[in-house]
Tab-separated table of C-alpha atoms in Angstrom:
chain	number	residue	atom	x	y	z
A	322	UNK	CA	-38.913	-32.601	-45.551
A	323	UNK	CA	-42.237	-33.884	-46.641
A	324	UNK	CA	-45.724	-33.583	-45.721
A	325	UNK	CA	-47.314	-36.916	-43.909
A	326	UNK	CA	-50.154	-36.340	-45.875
A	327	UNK	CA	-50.461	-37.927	-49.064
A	328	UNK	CA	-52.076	-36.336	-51.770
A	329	UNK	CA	-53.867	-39.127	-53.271
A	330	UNK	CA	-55.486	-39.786	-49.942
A	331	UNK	CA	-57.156	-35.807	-49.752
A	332	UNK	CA	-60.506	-34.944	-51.326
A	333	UNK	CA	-61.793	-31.377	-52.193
A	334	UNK	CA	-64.414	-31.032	-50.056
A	335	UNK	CA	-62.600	-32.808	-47.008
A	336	UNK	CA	-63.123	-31.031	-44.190
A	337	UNK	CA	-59.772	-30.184	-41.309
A	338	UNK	CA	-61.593	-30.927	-37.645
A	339	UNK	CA	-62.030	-28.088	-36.014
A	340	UNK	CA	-59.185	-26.953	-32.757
A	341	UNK	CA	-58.985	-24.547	-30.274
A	342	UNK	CA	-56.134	-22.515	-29.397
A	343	UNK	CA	-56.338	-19.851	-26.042
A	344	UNK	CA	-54.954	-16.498	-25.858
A	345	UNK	CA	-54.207	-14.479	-22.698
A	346	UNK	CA	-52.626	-10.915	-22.020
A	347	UNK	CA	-49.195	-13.104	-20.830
A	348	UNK	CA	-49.197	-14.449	-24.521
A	349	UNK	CA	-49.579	-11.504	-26.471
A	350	UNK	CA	-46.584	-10.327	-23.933
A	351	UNK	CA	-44.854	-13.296	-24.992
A	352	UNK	CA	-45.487	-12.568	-28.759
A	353	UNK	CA	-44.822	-8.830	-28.304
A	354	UNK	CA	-41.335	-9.810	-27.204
A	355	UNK	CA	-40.495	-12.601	-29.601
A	356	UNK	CA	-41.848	-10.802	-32.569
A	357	UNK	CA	-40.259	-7.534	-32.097
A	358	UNK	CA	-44.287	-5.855	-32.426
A	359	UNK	CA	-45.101	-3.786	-29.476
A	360	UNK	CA	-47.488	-1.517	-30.136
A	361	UNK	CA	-49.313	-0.953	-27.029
A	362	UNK	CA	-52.501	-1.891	-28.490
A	363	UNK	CA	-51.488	-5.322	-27.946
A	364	UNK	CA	-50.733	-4.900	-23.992
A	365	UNK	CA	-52.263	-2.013	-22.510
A	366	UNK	CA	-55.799	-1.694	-21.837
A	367	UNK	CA	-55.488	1.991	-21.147
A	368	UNK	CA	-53.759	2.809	-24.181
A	369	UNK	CA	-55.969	0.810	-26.261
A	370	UNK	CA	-59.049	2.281	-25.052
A	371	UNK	CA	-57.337	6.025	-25.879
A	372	UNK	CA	-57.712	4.956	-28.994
A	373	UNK	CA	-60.912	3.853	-29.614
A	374	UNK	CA	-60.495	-0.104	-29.251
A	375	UNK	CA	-63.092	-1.627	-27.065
A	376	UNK	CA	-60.020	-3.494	-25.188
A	377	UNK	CA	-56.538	-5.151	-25.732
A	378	UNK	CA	-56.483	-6.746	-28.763
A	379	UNK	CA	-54.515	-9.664	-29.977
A	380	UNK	CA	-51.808	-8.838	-32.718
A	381	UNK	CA	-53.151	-10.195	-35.684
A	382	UNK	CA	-50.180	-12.123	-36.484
A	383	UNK	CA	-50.747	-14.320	-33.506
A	384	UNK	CA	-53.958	-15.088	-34.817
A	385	UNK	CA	-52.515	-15.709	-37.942
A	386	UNK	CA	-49.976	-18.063	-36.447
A	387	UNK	CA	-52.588	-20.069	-35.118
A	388	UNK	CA	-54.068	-20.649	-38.581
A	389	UNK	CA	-49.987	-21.856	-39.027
A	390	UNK	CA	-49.930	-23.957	-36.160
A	391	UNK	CA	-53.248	-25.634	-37.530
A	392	UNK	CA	-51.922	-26.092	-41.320
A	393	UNK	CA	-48.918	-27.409	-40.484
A	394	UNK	CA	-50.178	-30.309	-37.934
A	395	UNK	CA	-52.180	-31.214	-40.418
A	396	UNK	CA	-49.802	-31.237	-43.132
A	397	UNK	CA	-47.411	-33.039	-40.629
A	398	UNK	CA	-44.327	-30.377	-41.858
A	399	UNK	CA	-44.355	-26.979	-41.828
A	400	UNK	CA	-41.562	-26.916	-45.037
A	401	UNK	CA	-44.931	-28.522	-46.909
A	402	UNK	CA	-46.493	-24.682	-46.950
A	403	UNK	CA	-46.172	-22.778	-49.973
A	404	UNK	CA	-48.175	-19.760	-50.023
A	405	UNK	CA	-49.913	-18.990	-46.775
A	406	UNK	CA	-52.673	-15.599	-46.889
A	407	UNK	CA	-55.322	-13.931	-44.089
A	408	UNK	CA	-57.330	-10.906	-44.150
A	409	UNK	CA	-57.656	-10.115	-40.536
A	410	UNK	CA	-61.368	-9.566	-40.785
A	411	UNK	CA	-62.145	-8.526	-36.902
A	412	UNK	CA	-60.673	-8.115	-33.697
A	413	UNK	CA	-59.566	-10.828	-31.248
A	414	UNK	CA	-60.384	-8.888	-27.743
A	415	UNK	CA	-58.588	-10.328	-25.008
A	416	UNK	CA	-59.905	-9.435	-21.748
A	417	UNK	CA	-57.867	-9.081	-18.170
A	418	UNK	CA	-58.853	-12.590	-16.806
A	419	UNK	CA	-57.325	-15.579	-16.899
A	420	UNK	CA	-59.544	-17.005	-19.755
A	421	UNK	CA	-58.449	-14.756	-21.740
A	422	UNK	CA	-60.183	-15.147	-25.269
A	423	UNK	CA	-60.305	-18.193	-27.726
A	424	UNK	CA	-59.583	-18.476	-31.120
A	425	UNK	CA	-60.987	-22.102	-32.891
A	426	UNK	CA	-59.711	-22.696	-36.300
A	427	UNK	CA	-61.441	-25.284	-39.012
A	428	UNK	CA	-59.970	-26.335	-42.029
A	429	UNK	CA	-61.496	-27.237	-45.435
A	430	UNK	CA	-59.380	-28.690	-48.747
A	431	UNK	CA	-60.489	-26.094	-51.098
A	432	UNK	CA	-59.053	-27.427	-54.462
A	433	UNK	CA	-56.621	-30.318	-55.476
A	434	UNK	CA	-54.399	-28.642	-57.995
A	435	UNK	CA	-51.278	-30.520	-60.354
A	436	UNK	CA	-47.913	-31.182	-58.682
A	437	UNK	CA	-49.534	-32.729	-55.673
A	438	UNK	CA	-50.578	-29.284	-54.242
A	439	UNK	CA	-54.123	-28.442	-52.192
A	440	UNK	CA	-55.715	-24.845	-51.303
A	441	UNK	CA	-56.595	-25.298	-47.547
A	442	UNK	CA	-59.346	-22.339	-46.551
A	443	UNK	CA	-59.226	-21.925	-42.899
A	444	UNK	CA	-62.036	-20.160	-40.481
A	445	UNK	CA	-61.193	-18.473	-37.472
A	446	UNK	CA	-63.197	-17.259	-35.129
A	447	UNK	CA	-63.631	-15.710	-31.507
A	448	UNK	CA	-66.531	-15.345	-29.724
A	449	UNK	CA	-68.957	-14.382	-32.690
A	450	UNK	CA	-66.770	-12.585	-34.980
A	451	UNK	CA	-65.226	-14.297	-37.581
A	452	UNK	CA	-61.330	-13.138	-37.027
A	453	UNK	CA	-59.869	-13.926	-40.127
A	454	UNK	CA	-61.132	-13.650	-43.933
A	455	UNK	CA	-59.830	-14.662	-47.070
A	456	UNK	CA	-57.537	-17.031	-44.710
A	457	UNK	CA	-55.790	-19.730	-47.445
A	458	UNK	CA	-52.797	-22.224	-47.690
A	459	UNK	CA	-51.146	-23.584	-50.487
A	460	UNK	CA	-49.998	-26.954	-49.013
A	461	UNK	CA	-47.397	-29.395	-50.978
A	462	UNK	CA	-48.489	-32.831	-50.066
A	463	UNK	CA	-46.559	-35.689	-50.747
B	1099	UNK	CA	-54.373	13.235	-43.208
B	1100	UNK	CA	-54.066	11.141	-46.379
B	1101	UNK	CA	-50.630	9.267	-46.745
B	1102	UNK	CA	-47.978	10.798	-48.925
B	1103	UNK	CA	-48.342	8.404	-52.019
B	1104	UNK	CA	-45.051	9.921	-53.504
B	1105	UNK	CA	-43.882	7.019	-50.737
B	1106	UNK	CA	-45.061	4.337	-53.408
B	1107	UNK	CA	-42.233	2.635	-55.086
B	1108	UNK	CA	-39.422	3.263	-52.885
B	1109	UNK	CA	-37.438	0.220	-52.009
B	1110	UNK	CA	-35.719	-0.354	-48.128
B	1111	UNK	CA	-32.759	-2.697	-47.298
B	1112	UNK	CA	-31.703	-3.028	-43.108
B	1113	UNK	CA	-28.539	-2.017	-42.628
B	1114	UNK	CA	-27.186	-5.588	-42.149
B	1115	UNK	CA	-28.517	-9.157	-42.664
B	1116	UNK	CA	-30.721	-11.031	-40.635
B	1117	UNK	CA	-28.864	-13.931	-38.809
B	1118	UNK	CA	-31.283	-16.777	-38.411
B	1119	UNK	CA	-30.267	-18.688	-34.920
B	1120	UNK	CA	-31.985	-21.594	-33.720
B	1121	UNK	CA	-32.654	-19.911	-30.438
B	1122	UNK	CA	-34.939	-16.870	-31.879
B	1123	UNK	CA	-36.749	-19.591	-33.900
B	1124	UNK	CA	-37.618	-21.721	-31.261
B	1125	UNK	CA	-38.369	-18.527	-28.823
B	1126	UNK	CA	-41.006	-17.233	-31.692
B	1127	UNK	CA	-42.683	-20.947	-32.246
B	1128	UNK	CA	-42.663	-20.950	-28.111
B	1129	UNK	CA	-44.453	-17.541	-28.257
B	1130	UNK	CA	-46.755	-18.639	-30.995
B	1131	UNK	CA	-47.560	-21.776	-28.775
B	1132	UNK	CA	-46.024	-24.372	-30.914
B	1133	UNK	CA	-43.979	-27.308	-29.651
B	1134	UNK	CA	-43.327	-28.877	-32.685
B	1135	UNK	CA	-39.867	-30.878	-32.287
B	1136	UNK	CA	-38.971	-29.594	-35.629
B	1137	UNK	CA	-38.479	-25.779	-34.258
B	1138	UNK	CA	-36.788	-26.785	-30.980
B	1139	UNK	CA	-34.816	-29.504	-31.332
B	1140	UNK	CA	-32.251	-30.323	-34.385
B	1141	UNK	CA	-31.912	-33.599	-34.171
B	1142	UNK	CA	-35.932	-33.822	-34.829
B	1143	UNK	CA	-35.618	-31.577	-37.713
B	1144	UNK	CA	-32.505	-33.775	-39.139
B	1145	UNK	CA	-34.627	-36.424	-38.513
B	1146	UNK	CA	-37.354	-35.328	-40.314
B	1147	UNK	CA	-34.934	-34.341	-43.598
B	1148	UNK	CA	-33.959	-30.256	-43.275
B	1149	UNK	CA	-30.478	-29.777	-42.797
B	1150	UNK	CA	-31.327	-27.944	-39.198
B	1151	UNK	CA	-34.517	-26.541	-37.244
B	1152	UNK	CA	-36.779	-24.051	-39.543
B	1153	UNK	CA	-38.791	-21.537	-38.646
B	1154	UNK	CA	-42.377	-21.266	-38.357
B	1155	UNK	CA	-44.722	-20.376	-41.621
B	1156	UNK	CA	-45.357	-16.141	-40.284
B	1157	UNK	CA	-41.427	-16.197	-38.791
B	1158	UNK	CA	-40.542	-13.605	-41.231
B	1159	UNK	CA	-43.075	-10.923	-39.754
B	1160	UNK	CA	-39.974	-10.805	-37.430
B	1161	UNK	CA	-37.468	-9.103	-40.216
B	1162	UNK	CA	-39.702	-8.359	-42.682
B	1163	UNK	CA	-40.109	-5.156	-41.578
B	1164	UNK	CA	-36.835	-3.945	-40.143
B	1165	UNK	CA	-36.067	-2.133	-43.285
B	1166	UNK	CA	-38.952	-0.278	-43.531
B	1167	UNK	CA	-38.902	1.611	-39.908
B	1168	UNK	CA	-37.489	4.643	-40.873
B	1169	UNK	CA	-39.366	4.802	-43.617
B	1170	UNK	CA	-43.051	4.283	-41.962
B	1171	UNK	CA	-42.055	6.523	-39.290
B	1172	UNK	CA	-40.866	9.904	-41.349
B	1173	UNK	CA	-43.380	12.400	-40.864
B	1174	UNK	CA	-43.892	13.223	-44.340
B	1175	UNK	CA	-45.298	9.462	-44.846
B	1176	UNK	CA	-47.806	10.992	-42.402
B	1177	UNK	CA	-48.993	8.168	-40.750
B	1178	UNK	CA	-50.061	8.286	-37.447
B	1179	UNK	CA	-49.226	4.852	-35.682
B	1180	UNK	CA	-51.515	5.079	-32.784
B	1181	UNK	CA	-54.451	4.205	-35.709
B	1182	UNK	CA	-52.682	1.416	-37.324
B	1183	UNK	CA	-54.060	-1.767	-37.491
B	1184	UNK	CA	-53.130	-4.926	-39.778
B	1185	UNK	CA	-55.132	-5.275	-42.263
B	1186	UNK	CA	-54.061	-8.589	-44.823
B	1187	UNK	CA	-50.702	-10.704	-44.614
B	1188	UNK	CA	-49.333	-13.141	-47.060
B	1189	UNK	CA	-46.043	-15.067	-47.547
B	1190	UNK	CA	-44.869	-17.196	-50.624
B	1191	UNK	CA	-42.243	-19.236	-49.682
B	1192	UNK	CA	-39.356	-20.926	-52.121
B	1193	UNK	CA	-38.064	-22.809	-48.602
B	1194	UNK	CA	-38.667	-22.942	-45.000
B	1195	UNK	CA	-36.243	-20.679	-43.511
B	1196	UNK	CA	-33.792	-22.583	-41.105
B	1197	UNK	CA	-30.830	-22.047	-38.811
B	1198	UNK	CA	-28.179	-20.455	-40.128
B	1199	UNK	CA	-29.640	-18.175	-43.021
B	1200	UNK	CA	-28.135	-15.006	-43.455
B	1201	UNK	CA	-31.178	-13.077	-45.095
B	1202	UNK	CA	-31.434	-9.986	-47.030
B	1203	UNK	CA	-34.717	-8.502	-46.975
B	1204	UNK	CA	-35.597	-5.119	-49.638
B	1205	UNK	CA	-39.001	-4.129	-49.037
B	1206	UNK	CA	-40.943	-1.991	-51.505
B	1207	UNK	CA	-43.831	0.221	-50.520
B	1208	UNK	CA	-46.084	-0.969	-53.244
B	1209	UNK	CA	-48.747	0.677	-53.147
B	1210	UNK	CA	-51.264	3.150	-50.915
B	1211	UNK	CA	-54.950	3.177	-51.424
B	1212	UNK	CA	-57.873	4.813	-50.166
B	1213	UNK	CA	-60.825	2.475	-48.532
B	1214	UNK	CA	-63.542	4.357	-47.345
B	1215	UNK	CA	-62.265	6.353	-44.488
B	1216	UNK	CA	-59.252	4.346	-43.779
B	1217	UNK	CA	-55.653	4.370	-45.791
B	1218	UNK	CA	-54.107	1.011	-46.826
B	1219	UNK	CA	-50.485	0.848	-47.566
B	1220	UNK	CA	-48.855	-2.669	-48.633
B	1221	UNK	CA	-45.433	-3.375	-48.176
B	1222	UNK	CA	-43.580	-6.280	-50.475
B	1223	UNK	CA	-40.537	-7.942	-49.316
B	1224	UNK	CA	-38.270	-9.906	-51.118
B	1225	UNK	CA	-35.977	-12.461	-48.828
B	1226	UNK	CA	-32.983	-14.074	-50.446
B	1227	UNK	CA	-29.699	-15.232	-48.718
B	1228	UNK	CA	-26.596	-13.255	-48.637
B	1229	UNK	CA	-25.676	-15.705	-51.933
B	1230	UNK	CA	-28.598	-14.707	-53.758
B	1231	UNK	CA	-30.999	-17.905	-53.082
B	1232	UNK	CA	-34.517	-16.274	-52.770
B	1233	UNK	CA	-36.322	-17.856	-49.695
B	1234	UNK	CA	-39.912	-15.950	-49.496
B	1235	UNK	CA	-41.798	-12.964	-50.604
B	1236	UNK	CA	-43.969	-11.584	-47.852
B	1237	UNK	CA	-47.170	-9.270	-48.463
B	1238	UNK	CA	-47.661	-6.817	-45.501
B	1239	UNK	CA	-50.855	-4.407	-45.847
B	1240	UNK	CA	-51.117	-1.487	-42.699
B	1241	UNK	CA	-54.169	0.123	-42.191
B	1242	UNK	CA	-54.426	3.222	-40.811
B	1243	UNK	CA	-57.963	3.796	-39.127
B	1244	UNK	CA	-59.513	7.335	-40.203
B	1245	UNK	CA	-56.650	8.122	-42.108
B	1246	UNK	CA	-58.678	9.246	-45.207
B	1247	UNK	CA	-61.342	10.712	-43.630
């Protein structure tokens, strides 16, 4: 239960490379159902236009789940995360195609704090919104 | 219509305790895309030192809320769910959650605020095991689009 990366090897500064992670209407079906969330927003095109949104729109806790997905291969173990935040700052619109719409995540080692602990910032974005804000992980290191 | 903010303060429990199972976790890390051993597959997780698979980092968005249906949903909260979006999440964790946990989850409407035309209402939940351990605290902020205006 330890991260893979070692503290004394991380620099503030160090930047996470940047990956890419796809989202289609079948996975925010897939989410809907595994999370518990479904709010038509998240599915239904019709219903999400009734309300003003320009389209489906991803739940922002997939997104936000990405940002996990990308901490936690970094960090090599996901019981390494201590605090993990996100403002969701803008939509993720997924369209009816099977493209769907893409979410690329990059990662920078804010601050090196005591007790072998880094701030990771993460930026998300999709198309040419930046999707999350504020977006940080406390990471134990070992 | 502005959200009743005599709402703020009020603490919600489920009924009954969220049972962690290994299959829910590695059905949420499949939704989330993640094929990380460590959520599918105990021996991987054994192997890599937790005493059975653990959940992803945003798992507890599953339960986290439970409590708190009724609550968001009686009329004189006023909010209309057809505007709500999510607006910030955060989660401090004491442990990964894992397999097994029997969690306990009282959630606090903390506070309701006003942001230009839109109403933000954060919810704070505190997690602990049926024997008291406390596992994560998880920030939850709703926003309800228009709701001030």
């Amino acid at each position: 239960m330890a991260a893979t990366v070692k503290y004394d090897d991380v620099e503030a500064g160090q930047e996470i490379p940047a990956a890419e992670y796809r989202v289609r209407r079948v996975d925010l079906v897939r989410y809907a159902g595994a999370s518990g969330d479904f709010n038509p927003i998240h599915w239904n095109e019709r219903y999400a236009k009734a309300v003003g949104l320009p389209d489906v729109i991803a739940h922002g806790m997939y997104t936000m789940a990405q940002g996990g997905r990308f901490v936690t291969d970094w960090a090599g173990d996901p019981g390494a995360v201590v605090e993990y935040g996100v403002r969701f700052s803008s939509m993720v619109v997924v369209p009816d195609d099977d493209n769907g719409a893409t979410i690329t995540i990059s990662g920078v080692v804010e601050e090196k704090r005591e007790d072998k602990r880094v701030v990771v910032t993460l930026t998300a974005r999709s198309g040419d919104s930046r999707v999350l804000s504020k977006a940080r992980a406390v990471v134990q290191l070992s | 219509m502005p959200l009743n903010r005599d709402f703020v303060g009020r603490t919600y429990q489920a009924s009954a305790p969220y049972e962690v199972s290994r299959v829910k976790i590695s059905e949420f890390a499949t939704a989330i895309g993640d094929d990380n051993p460590i959520y599918h597959d105990r021996q991987a997780a054994v192997a890599a030192g937790h005493p059975d698979v653990v959940a992803p980092p945003t798992f507890p968005i599953v339960f986290s809320l439970l409590g708190t249906g009724d609550a968001l949903t009686d009329p004189e909260l006023g909010l209309d769910f057809s505007m709500v979006v999510h607006g910030e999440q955060r989660f401090e964790y004491e442990r990964p959650i894992q397999a097994g946990d029997e969690l306990v989850c009282a959630s606090t409407i903390a506070e309701i605020r006003s942001v230009g035309r839109n109403e933000f209402l954060t919810v704070r939940s505190d997690v602990h095991t049926t024997s008291g351990e406390l596992v994560c605290r998880t920030f939850n902020i709703i926003v309800e689009r228009g709701g001030a205006a």
